[in-house]
């Protein structure tokens, strides 16, 4: 995704981690002009993700990020667009208190890290960028995919999780979250 401003000026790292402060590194701190551009990028990404998932409204926007305790990992390609860079996609995660059912149907209260939104630009999908972003997040959060919960995963995302992390056997839930076999087992061991 290209923007009429310099992406490399906004985001110095290949993967930037954004939170409620909408600050990406030292450069944008105390710079309302840069933060406005960051907000534009997030809003645009949120809209594109909603469209790709056929949602009626975006679940990611700058104002939502400012009011929630979520983290957004943003991947750029710094070399393209004549050296101004382009945005490749994003992954949004956050902790949620959930009531889940284990294999035996017993209610378990948990607060796992959840994938809340995930999007790679249309023309760049299936090139390994999603995996790069997801793996970055796993390392940064020091978490395993099986210990996470997934909010309304799309068919493409389910295929992604099966291919890269062998997550295929989900445990039926009564809410929109998907957890996989091993979530309850490994959670106990991880605590
Ligand atoms: N059809 C089916 N599977 C797909 C597709 C597709 N069009 N695109 C990616 N995948 C899955 C497949 O398993 C694929 O492997 P394959 O090509 O061997 O079949 C694998 O992902 C490829 O891995 P990456 O290249 O690392 O993934 P990508 O960069 O495409 O990112 C993502 C995956 C984020 C799901 C991307 O396809 C996308 O943005 N899709 C549209 C938006 C979306 O559905 N987001 C998930 C929302 S649900 C949530 O966030 C909780």
Tab-separated table of C-alpha atoms and ligand atoms in Angstrom:
chain	number	residue	atom	x	y	z
A	1	UNK	CA	0.000	0.000	0.000
A	2	UNK	CA	1.402	3.325	-1.059
A	3	UNK	CA	0.734	6.661	0.622
A	4	UNK	CA	1.432	10.253	-0.461
A	5	UNK	CA	4.066	10.577	2.263
A	6	UNK	CA	7.365	8.914	3.084
A	7	UNK	CA	6.711	5.595	4.840
A	8	UNK	CA	10.401	5.268	5.750
A	9	UNK	CA	10.243	8.577	7.599
A	10	UNK	CA	7.283	7.336	9.640
A	11	UNK	CA	8.486	3.808	10.329
A	12	UNK	CA	12.217	3.299	10.684
A	13	UNK	CA	12.116	-0.477	11.353
A	14	UNK	CA	10.918	-3.192	8.995
A	15	UNK	CA	8.403	-4.162	11.692
A	16	UNK	CA	7.059	-1.353	13.904
A	17	UNK	CA	5.102	-2.007	17.089
A	18	UNK	CA	2.302	0.470	17.715
A	19	UNK	CA	0.053	0.882	20.733
A	20	UNK	CA	-2.384	3.446	22.156
A	21	UNK	CA	0.243	6.213	21.894
A	22	UNK	CA	0.410	5.930	18.069
A	23	UNK	CA	4.141	6.489	18.302
A	24	UNK	CA	6.480	4.491	16.043
A	25	UNK	CA	9.980	4.899	17.448
A	26	UNK	CA	11.581	8.090	18.701
A	27	UNK	CA	11.005	10.032	15.497
A	28	UNK	CA	7.232	10.347	15.811
A	29	UNK	CA	7.159	11.133	19.557
A	30	UNK	CA	6.011	14.727	20.047
A	31	UNK	CA	5.392	15.129	16.309
A	32	UNK	CA	1.622	15.530	15.760
A	33	UNK	CA	2.180	15.792	11.978
A	34	UNK	CA	3.833	12.354	11.863
A	35	UNK	CA	1.251	10.874	14.219
A	36	UNK	CA	-1.509	12.109	11.899
A	37	UNK	CA	0.156	10.223	9.041
A	38	UNK	CA	0.449	7.115	11.214
A	39	UNK	CA	-3.286	7.413	11.984
A	40	UNK	CA	-4.025	7.652	8.244
A	41	UNK	CA	-2.020	4.469	7.592
A	42	UNK	CA	-3.798	2.547	10.375
A	43	UNK	CA	-7.248	3.694	9.225
A	44	UNK	CA	-6.474	2.681	5.646
A	45	UNK	CA	-5.164	-0.738	6.735
A	46	UNK	CA	-8.224	-1.290	8.939
A	47	UNK	CA	-10.568	-0.491	6.058
A	48	UNK	CA	-8.699	-2.789	3.654
A	49	UNK	CA	-8.747	-5.634	6.192
A	50	UNK	CA	-12.498	-5.235	6.791
A	51	UNK	CA	-13.127	-5.260	3.045
A	52	UNK	CA	-11.013	-8.402	2.589
A	53	UNK	CA	-12.988	-10.146	5.350
A	54	UNK	CA	-16.339	-8.748	4.160
A	55	UNK	CA	-16.994	-7.099	7.504
A	56	UNK	CA	-19.539	-4.299	7.665
A	57	UNK	CA	-17.175	-2.034	9.644
A	58	UNK	CA	-13.423	-2.004	10.369
A	59	UNK	CA	-12.288	-3.578	13.623
A	60	UNK	CA	-9.012	-1.666	13.414
A	61	UNK	CA	-8.679	2.121	13.300
A	62	UNK	CA	-6.379	4.709	14.860
A	63	UNK	CA	-9.050	5.838	17.318
A	64	UNK	CA	-9.801	2.246	18.368
A	65	UNK	CA	-6.077	1.587	18.885
A	66	UNK	CA	-5.824	4.708	21.047
A	67	UNK	CA	-8.609	3.543	23.343
A	68	UNK	CA	-7.746	-0.157	23.643
A	69	UNK	CA	-4.795	-1.987	25.131
A	70	UNK	CA	-3.867	-3.717	21.899
A	71	UNK	CA	-0.623	-3.900	19.972
A	72	UNK	CA	-0.323	-3.540	16.241
A	73	UNK	CA	2.673	-4.924	14.343
A	74	UNK	CA	3.146	-3.116	11.051
A	75	UNK	CA	5.344	-4.537	8.269
A	76	UNK	CA	6.860	-2.285	5.604
A	77	UNK	CA	8.993	-2.814	2.542
A	78	UNK	CA	11.483	0.022	2.801
A	79	UNK	CA	13.006	-0.327	-0.664
A	80	UNK	CA	9.963	-0.047	-2.909
A	81	UNK	CA	8.083	3.050	-4.122
A	82	UNK	CA	11.244	4.844	-5.202
A	83	UNK	CA	12.851	4.451	-1.789
A	84	UNK	CA	9.890	5.979	0.090
A	85	UNK	CA	8.701	2.540	1.177
A	86	UNK	CA	5.304	0.889	1.223
A	87	UNK	CA	3.167	-0.741	3.860
A	88	UNK	CA	2.844	-4.512	3.447
A	89	UNK	CA	0.359	-5.358	6.198
A	90	UNK	CA	-0.373	-5.571	9.898
A	91	UNK	CA	-1.207	-7.922	12.748
A	92	UNK	CA	-3.152	-6.786	15.820
A	93	UNK	CA	-3.059	-8.720	19.102
A	94	UNK	CA	-4.300	-8.189	22.640
A	95	UNK	CA	-5.163	-10.021	25.843
A	96	UNK	CA	-8.842	-10.880	26.341
A	97	UNK	CA	-10.631	-12.427	29.250
A	98	UNK	CA	-12.508	-15.366	27.723
A	99	UNK	CA	-14.816	-18.090	28.921
A	100	UNK	CA	-13.784	-21.164	26.981
A	101	UNK	CA	-14.882	-24.776	26.846
A	102	UNK	CA	-12.233	-27.468	27.115
A	103	UNK	CA	-12.442	-30.845	25.338
A	104	UNK	CA	-14.781	-32.162	28.039
A	105	UNK	CA	-17.058	-29.110	27.736
A	106	UNK	CA	-15.924	-27.703	31.096
A	107	UNK	CA	-15.929	-23.889	31.349
A	108	UNK	CA	-12.442	-22.420	31.776
A	109	UNK	CA	-11.726	-18.760	32.401
A	110	UNK	CA	-8.546	-17.636	30.645
A	111	UNK	CA	-6.895	-14.444	29.450
A	112	UNK	CA	-4.871	-15.540	26.428
A	113	UNK	CA	-3.136	-13.396	23.858
A	114	UNK	CA	-5.585	-13.175	20.951
A	115	UNK	CA	-5.160	-12.416	17.269
A	116	UNK	CA	-7.739	-9.729	16.643
A	117	UNK	CA	-6.974	-8.599	13.092
A	118	UNK	CA	-4.470	-9.609	10.430
A	119	UNK	CA	-4.043	-8.324	6.903
A	120	UNK	CA	-1.477	-8.457	4.098
A	121	UNK	CA	-2.050	-6.242	1.051
A	122	UNK	CA	-3.999	-8.096	-1.613
A	123	UNK	CA	-1.232	-8.251	-4.265
A	124	UNK	CA	1.362	-9.388	-1.683
A	125	UNK	CA	-0.533	-12.294	-0.148
A	126	UNK	CA	0.990	-15.794	-0.361
A	127	UNK	CA	4.546	-14.418	-0.518
A	128	UNK	CA	5.509	-15.249	3.072
A	129	UNK	CA	4.941	-11.757	4.521
A	130	UNK	CA	2.173	-12.964	6.829
A	131	UNK	CA	4.511	-15.626	8.230
A	132	UNK	CA	7.296	-13.055	8.726
A	133	UNK	CA	4.957	-10.774	10.673
A	134	UNK	CA	3.405	-13.573	12.716
A	135	UNK	CA	6.801	-15.049	13.626
A	136	UNK	CA	8.051	-11.601	14.658
A	137	UNK	CA	5.080	-11.233	16.998
A	138	UNK	CA	5.583	-14.742	18.466
A	139	UNK	CA	9.202	-13.920	19.294
A	140	UNK	CA	8.372	-10.479	20.655
A	141	UNK	CA	5.608	-11.880	22.879
A	142	UNK	CA	7.489	-15.103	23.588
A	143	UNK	CA	4.344	-17.140	22.997
A	144	UNK	CA	3.432	-20.269	21.042
A	145	UNK	CA	0.591	-20.222	18.508
A	146	UNK	CA	-1.201	-23.104	20.281
A	147	UNK	CA	-1.506	-20.975	23.443
A	148	UNK	CA	-3.254	-18.156	21.609
A	149	UNK	CA	-6.928	-17.596	20.770
A	150	UNK	CA	-8.147	-16.405	17.386
A	151	UNK	CA	-11.049	-14.004	16.971
A	152	UNK	CA	-13.310	-15.107	14.106
A	153	UNK	CA	-10.501	-16.426	11.885
A	154	UNK	CA	-11.149	-16.222	8.145
A	155	UNK	CA	-10.741	-19.299	5.897
A	156	UNK	CA	-7.404	-17.887	4.635
A	157	UNK	CA	-6.145	-17.433	8.189
A	158	UNK	CA	-7.255	-20.946	9.189
A	159	UNK	CA	-5.360	-22.288	6.197
A	160	UNK	CA	-2.327	-20.158	7.234
A	161	UNK	CA	-2.395	-21.584	10.793
A	162	UNK	CA	-2.720	-25.148	9.498
A	163	UNK	CA	0.126	-24.745	7.019
A	164	UNK	CA	2.677	-22.930	9.164
A	165	UNK	CA	1.877	-24.112	12.702
A	166	UNK	CA	0.011	-27.406	12.155
A	167	UNK	CA	-3.024	-26.011	13.992
A	168	UNK	CA	-5.916	-27.991	12.568
A	169	UNK	CA	-7.944	-29.460	15.433
A	170	UNK	CA	-10.028	-26.732	17.031
A	171	UNK	CA	-11.985	-27.209	20.249
A	172	UNK	CA	-15.626	-26.106	19.740
A	173	UNK	CA	-16.592	-22.877	21.532
A	174	UNK	CA	-19.836	-20.952	22.012
A	175	UNK	CA	-18.237	-17.579	21.221
A	176	UNK	CA	-16.408	-16.338	18.100
A	177	UNK	CA	-12.976	-17.343	19.334
A	178	UNK	CA	-11.138	-20.377	18.051
A	179	UNK	CA	-8.634	-22.294	20.157
A	180	UNK	CA	-6.843	-25.449	19.140
A	181	UNK	CA	-6.184	-28.835	20.644
A	182	UNK	CA	-3.253	-28.349	23.017
A	183	UNK	CA	-4.434	-24.959	24.293
A	184	UNK	CA	-5.724	-26.391	27.572
A	185	UNK	CA	-2.977	-28.990	27.883
A	186	UNK	CA	-0.050	-26.633	27.272
A	187	UNK	CA	-1.625	-23.776	29.206
A	188	UNK	CA	-1.525	-25.786	32.404
A	189	UNK	CA	2.129	-26.665	31.743
A	190	UNK	CA	3.028	-23.040	30.923
A	191	UNK	CA	1.600	-21.677	34.207
B	1	LIG	N1	-6.493	-18.698	-0.063
B	1	LIG	C1	-6.252	-19.699	0.801
B	1	LIG	N2	-5.230	-19.684	1.704
B	1	LIG	C2	-4.444	-18.594	1.735
B	1	LIG	C3	-4.650	-17.504	0.873
B	1	LIG	C4	-5.717	-17.580	-0.063
B	1	LIG	N3	-5.975	-16.626	-0.964
B	1	LIG	N4	-3.723	-16.568	1.146
B	1	LIG	C5	-2.947	-17.063	2.149
B	1	LIG	N5	-3.379	-18.300	2.495
B	1	LIG	C6	-2.778	-19.187	3.513
B	1	LIG	C7	-2.394	-20.509	2.835
B	1	LIG	O1	-2.251	-21.496	3.827
B	1	LIG	C8	-1.044	-20.171	2.253
B	1	LIG	O2	-0.263	-21.295	1.909
B	1	LIG	P1	-0.366	-21.870	0.382
B	1	LIG	O3	-0.102	-20.710	-0.521
B	1	LIG	O4	0.687	-22.936	0.328
B	1	LIG	O5	-1.768	-22.391	0.236
B	1	LIG	C9	-0.420	-19.387	3.380
B	1	LIG	O6	-1.522	-18.639	3.974
B	1	LIG	C10	0.656	-18.448	2.874
B	1	LIG	O7	1.355	-17.909	3.960
B	1	LIG	P2	1.875	-16.410	3.879
B	1	LIG	O8	2.320	-16.072	2.482
B	1	LIG	O9	2.867	-16.196	4.977
B	1	LIG	O10	0.510	-15.637	4.222
B	1	LIG	P3	0.009	-14.189	3.729
B	1	LIG	O11	1.155	-13.262	3.573
B	1	LIG	O12	-0.902	-14.361	2.558
B	1	LIG	O13	-0.853	-13.727	4.989
B	1	LIG	C11	-3.217	-13.581	5.612
B	1	LIG	C12	-1.966	-14.493	5.461
B	1	LIG	C13	-2.917	-12.471	6.618
B	1	LIG	C14	-4.371	-14.451	6.121
B	1	LIG	C15	-3.537	-12.971	4.232
B	1	LIG	O14	-3.836	-13.982	3.324
B	1	LIG	C16	-4.678	-11.954	4.250
B	1	LIG	O15	-4.478	-10.785	4.522
B	1	LIG	N6	-5.917	-12.404	3.947
B	1	LIG	C17	-7.066	-11.504	3.856
B	1	LIG	C18	-7.493	-10.969	5.218
B	1	LIG	C19	-7.762	-12.060	6.232
B	1	LIG	O16	-8.456	-13.038	5.950
B	1	LIG	N7	-7.188	-11.883	7.452
B	1	LIG	C20	-7.384	-12.756	8.603
B	1	LIG	C21	-8.537	-12.241	9.374
B	1	LIG	S1	-9.030	-13.243	10.755
B	1	LIG	C22	-8.206	-12.600	12.131
B	1	LIG	O17	-7.461	-11.677	12.006
B	1	LIG	C23	-8.439	-13.210	13.483
